[in-house]
Short mmCIF file of C-alpha atoms in Angstrom, two decimals:
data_model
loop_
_atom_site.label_atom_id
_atom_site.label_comp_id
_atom_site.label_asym_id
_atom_site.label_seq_id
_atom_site.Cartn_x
_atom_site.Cartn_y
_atom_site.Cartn_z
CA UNK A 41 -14.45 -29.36 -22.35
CA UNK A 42 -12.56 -26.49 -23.12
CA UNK A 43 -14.12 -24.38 -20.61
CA UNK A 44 -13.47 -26.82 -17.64
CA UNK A 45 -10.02 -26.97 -18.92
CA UNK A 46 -9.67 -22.92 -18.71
CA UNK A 47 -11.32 -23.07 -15.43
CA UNK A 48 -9.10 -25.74 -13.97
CA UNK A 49 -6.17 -23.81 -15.16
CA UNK A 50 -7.27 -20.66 -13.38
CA UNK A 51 -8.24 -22.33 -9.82
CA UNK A 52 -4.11 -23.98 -10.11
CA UNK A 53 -3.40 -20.46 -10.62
CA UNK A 54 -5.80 -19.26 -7.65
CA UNK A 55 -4.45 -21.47 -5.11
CA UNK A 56 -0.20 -20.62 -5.80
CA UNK A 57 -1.54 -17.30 -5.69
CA UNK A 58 -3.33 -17.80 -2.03
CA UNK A 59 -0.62 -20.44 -1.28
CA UNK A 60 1.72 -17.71 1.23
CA UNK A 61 -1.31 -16.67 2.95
CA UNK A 62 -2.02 -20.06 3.37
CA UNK A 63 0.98 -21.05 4.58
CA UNK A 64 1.34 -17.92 7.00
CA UNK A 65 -2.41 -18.59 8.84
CA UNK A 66 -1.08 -22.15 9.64
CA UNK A 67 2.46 -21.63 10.39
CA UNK A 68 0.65 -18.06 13.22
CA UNK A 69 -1.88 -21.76 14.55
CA UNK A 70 1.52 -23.82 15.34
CA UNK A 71 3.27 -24.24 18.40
CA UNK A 72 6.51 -23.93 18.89
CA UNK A 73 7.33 -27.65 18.56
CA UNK A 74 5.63 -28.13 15.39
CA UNK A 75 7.56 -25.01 14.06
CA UNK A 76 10.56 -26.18 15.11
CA UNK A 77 10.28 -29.30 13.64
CA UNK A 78 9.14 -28.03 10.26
CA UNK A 79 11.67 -24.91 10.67
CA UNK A 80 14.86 -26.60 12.03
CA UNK A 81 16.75 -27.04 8.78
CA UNK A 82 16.15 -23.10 7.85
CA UNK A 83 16.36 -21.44 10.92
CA UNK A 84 18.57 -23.82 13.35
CA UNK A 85 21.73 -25.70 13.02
CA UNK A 86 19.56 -29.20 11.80
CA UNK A 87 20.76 -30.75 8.66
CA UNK A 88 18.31 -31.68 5.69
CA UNK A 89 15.08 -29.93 3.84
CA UNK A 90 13.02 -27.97 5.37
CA UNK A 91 8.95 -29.56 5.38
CA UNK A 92 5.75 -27.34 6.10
CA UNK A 93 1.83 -28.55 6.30
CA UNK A 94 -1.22 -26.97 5.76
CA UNK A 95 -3.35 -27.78 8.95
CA UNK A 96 -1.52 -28.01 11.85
CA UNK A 97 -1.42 -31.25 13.80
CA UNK A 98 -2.13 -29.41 17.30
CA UNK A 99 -3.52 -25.86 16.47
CA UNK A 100 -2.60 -23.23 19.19
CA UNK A 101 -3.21 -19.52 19.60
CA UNK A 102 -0.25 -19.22 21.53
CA UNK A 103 1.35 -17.00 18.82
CA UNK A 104 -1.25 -14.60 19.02
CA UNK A 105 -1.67 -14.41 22.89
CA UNK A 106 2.40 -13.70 22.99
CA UNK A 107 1.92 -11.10 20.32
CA UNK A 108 -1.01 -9.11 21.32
CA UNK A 109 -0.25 -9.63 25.52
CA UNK A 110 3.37 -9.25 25.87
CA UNK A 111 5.07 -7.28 22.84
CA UNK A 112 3.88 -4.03 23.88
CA UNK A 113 6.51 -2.83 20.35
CA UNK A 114 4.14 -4.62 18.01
CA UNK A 115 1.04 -1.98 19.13
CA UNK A 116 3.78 1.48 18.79
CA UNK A 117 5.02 -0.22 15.47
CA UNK A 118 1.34 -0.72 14.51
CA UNK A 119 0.37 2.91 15.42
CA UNK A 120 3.35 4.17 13.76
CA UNK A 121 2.15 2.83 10.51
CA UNK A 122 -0.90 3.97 10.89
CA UNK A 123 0.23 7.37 11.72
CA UNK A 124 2.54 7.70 8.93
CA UNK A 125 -0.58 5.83 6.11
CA UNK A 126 -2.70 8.34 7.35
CA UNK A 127 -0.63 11.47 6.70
CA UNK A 128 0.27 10.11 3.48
CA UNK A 129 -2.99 9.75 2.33
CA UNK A 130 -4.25 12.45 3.63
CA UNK A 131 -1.40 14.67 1.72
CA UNK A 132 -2.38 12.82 -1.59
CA UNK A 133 -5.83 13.80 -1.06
CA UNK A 134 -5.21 17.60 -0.29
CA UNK A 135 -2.99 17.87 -2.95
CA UNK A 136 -3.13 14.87 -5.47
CA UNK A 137 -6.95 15.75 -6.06
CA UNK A 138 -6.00 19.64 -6.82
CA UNK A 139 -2.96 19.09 -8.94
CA UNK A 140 -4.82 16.34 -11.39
CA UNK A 141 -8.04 18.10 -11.63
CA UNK A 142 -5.67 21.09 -12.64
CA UNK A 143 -3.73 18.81 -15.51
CA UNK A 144 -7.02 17.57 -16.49
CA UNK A 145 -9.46 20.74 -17.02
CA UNK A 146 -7.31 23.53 -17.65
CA UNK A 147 -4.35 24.94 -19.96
CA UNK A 148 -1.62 26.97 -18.80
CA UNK A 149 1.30 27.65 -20.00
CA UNK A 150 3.97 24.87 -19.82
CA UNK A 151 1.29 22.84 -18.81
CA UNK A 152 2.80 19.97 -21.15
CA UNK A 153 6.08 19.72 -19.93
CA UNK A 154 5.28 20.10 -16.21
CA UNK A 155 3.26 16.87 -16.74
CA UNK A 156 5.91 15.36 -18.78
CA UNK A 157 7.88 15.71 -15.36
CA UNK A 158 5.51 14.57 -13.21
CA UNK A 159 5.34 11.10 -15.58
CA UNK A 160 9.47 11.25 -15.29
CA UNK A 161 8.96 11.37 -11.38
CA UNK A 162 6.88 8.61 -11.19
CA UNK A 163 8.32 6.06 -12.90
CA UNK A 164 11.57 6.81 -10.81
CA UNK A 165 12.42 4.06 -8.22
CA UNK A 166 13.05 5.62 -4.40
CA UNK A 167 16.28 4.41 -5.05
CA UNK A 168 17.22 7.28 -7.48
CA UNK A 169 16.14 10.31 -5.23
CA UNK A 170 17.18 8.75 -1.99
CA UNK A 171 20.13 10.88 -1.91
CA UNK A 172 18.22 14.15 -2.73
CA UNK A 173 15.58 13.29 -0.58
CA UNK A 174 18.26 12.51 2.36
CA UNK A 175 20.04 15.61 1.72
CA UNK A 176 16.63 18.17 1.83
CA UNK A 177 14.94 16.07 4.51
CA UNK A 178 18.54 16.87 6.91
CA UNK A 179 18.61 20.32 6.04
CA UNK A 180 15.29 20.70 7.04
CA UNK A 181 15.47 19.15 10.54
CA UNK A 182 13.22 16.06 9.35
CA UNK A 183 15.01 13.33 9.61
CA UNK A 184 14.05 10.69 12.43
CA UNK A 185 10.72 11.79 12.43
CA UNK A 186 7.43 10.65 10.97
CA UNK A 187 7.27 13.81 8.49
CA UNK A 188 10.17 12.49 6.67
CA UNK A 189 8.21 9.68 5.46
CA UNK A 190 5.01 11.77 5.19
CA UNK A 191 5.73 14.53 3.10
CA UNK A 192 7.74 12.84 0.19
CA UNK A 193 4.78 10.89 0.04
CA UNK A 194 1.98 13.04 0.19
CA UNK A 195 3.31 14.68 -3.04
CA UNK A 196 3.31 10.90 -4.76
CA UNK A 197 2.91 11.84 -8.55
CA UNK A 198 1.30 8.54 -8.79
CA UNK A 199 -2.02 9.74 -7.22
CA UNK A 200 -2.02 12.76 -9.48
CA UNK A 201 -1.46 10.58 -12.79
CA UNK A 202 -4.54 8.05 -11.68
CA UNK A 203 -6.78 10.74 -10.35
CA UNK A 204 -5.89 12.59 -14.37
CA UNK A 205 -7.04 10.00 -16.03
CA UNK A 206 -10.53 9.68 -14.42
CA UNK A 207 -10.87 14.20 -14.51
CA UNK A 208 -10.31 14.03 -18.19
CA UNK A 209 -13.47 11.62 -18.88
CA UNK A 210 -15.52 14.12 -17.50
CA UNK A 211 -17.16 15.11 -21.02
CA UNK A 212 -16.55 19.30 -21.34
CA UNK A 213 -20.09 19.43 -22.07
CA UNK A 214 -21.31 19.14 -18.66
CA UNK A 215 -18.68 21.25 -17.16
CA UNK A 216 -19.95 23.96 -19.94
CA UNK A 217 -23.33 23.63 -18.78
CA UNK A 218 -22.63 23.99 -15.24
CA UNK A 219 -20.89 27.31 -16.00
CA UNK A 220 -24.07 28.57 -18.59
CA UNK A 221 -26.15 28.19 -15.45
CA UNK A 222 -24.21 30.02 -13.34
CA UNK A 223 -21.90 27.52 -11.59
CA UNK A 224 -18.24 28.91 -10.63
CA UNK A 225 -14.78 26.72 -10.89
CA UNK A 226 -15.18 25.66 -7.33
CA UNK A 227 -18.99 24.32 -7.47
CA UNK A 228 -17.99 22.66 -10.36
CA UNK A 229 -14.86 20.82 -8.86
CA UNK A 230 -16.99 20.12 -5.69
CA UNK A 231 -20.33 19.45 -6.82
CA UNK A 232 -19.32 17.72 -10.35
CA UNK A 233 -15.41 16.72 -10.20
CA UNK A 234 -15.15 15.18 -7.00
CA UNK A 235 -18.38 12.89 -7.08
CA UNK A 236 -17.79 11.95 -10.74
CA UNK A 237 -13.84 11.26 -10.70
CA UNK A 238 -14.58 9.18 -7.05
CA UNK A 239 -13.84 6.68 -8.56
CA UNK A 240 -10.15 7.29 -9.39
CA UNK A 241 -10.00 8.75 -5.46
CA UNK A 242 -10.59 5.95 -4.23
CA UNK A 243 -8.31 3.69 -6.33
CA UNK A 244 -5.59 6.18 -5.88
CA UNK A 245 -6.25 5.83 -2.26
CA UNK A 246 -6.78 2.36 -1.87
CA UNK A 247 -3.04 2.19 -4.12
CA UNK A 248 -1.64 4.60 -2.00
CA UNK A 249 -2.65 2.59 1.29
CA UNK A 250 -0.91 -0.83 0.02
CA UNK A 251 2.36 0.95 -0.92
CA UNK A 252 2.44 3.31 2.79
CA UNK A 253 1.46 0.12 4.70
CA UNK A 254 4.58 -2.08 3.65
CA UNK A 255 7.23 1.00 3.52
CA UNK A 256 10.77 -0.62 4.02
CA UNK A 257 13.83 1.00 2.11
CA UNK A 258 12.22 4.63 2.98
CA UNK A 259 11.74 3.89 7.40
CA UNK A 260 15.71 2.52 6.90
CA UNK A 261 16.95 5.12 5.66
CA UNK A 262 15.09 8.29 7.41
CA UNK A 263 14.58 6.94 10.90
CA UNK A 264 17.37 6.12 13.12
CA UNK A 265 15.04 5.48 16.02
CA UNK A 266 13.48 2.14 16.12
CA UNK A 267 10.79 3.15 18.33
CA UNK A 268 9.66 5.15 15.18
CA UNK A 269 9.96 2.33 12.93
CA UNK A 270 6.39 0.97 11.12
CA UNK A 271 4.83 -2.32 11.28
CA UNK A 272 7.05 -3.26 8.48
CA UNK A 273 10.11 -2.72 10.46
CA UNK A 274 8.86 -5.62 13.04
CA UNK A 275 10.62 -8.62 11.51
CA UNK A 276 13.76 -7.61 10.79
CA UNK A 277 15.67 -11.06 12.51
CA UNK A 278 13.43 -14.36 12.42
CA UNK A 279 14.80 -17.54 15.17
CA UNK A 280 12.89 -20.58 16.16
CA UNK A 281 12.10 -18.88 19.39
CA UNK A 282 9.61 -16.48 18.31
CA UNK A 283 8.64 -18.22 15.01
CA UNK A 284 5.10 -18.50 15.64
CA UNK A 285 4.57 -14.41 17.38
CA UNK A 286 6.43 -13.72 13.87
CA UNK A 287 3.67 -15.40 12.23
CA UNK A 288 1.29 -14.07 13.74
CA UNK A 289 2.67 -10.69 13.35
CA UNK A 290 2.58 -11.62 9.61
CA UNK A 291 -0.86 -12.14 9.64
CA UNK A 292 -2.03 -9.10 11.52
CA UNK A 293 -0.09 -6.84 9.39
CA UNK A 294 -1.80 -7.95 6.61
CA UNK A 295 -5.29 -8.32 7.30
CA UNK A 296 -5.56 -4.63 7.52
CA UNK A 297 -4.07 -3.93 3.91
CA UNK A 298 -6.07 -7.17 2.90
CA UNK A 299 -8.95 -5.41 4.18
CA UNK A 300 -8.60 -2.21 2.29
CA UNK A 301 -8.22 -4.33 -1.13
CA UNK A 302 -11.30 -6.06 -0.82
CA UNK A 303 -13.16 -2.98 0.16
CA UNK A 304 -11.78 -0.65 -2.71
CA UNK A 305 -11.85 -3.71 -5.19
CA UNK A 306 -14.54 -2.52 -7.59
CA UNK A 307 -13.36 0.91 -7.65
CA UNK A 308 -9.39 -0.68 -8.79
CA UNK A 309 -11.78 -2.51 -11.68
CA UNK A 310 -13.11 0.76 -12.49
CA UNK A 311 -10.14 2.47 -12.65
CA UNK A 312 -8.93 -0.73 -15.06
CA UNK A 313 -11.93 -0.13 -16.94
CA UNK A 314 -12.19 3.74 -17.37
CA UNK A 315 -8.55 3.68 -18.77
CA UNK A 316 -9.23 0.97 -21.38
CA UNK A 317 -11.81 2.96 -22.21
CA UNK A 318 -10.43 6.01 -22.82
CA UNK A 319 -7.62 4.19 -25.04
#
């Protein structure tokens, strides 16, 4: 009995979790009478409480066919994020990898406090450096372009400090081995660090991906342009006239980073798992 109980508890808790998803798949399947109808009281001038349904009474793809057919900004916003993701990750990769397997296998002097300031970093919202980060990324010639959301990020500290944590399970003894047979640092960091920290790769990846896919504050500030601007950027201004391309919109941007959480789940568990270990 107490079992059902628990489980009954946890599908209640499933379904308000899945509940927004839910309620953007049918509000991107409704036309624009139905949204209107529902909508009115939020978005128009109608008096009273807003209602909403979870199967529409006439499903329509309309939504979609406005989106993908005639809003040739969606595609550049949608390339633009992928763009900017892309050199994001592929900065965290080229130098988040390096830096943590460095914190993790060797000492050096000040090794300690550098790391204390990498922790210090990362736990500061954008909020704090915005200024700093304005300031460099003008005198530089950066701003209102792509790299001045790219290279802030490819240095995330947060990729380092996940990718540490799997390096320093690595047990020494292997690494000492490698070396007694002849092994030099870089076959070991290829052949032995990369395939057995993977897992924390790909979790810092997969991490990485769901924070560069739904920038907001950081495109606002650096990018004047709007023809710059991510996917994120694409629903600034909601009206009852494009309700149901702004679902739809809502639905496309997130199967993608939906997509990438499924496929990198087991390696997040890992990660959960390695670091209880290792407490």
């Amino acid at each position: 009995m107490k079992q059902k109980l628990i489980l009954f508890f946890l599908v209640i808790l499933a379904v308000a979790a899945c509940y927004p998803i839910i309620f953007l798949i049918a509000g991107s399947l409704m036309g624009y009478q139905e949204l209107g109808a529902y909508l009115a009281p939020v978005l128009g001038e109608a008096k009273g409480f807003a209602g909403w349904t979870l199967f529409p009474m006439y499903p329509t793809l309309r939504g979609y066919v406005e989106l993908l057919l005639d809003s040739p900004s969606f595609f550049i916003m949608f390339w633009n994020s992928a763009a900017i993701t892309g050199g994001i990750l592929i900065g965290q990769l080229l130098t988040g990898v390096t830096a943590a397997w460095g914190f993790a296998r060797y000492e050096f002097a000040g090794k300690r406090v550098l790391f204390t300031i990498y922790i210090a970093l990362m736990m500061m919202p954008f909020q704090v450096t915005m200024l700093s980060s304005y300031l460099i990324l003008n005198k530089l010639g950066l701003l209102n372009t792509h790299w001045a959301l790219i290279l802030p990020g490819a240095f995330s500290t947060f990729s380092v400090f996940l990718m540490y944590r799997f390096f320093t399970s690595i047990p020494e003894a292997v690494m000492e081995s490698a070396r007694l047979d002849g092994a030099g640092e870089w076959q070991i960091f290829m052949y032995m660090g990369l395939p057995l920290g993977s897992g924390g790769i790909v979790s810092a990846m997969v991490l990485g991906f769901l924070e560069c896919w739904n920038l907001i504050e950081q495109p606002l500030t650096f990018l004047k342009d709007k023809s710059l601007w991510p996917l994120s950027l694409y629903l600034p201004e909601i009206s009852l006239q494009d309700a149901a391309m702004a679902f739809a919109a809502s639905v496309i941007t997130l199967a993608p980073a939906l997509f990438v959480f499924l496929a990198g789940q087991d390696y997040l568990e890992q990660g959960i798992v390695a670091a209880a270990v290792k407490e």
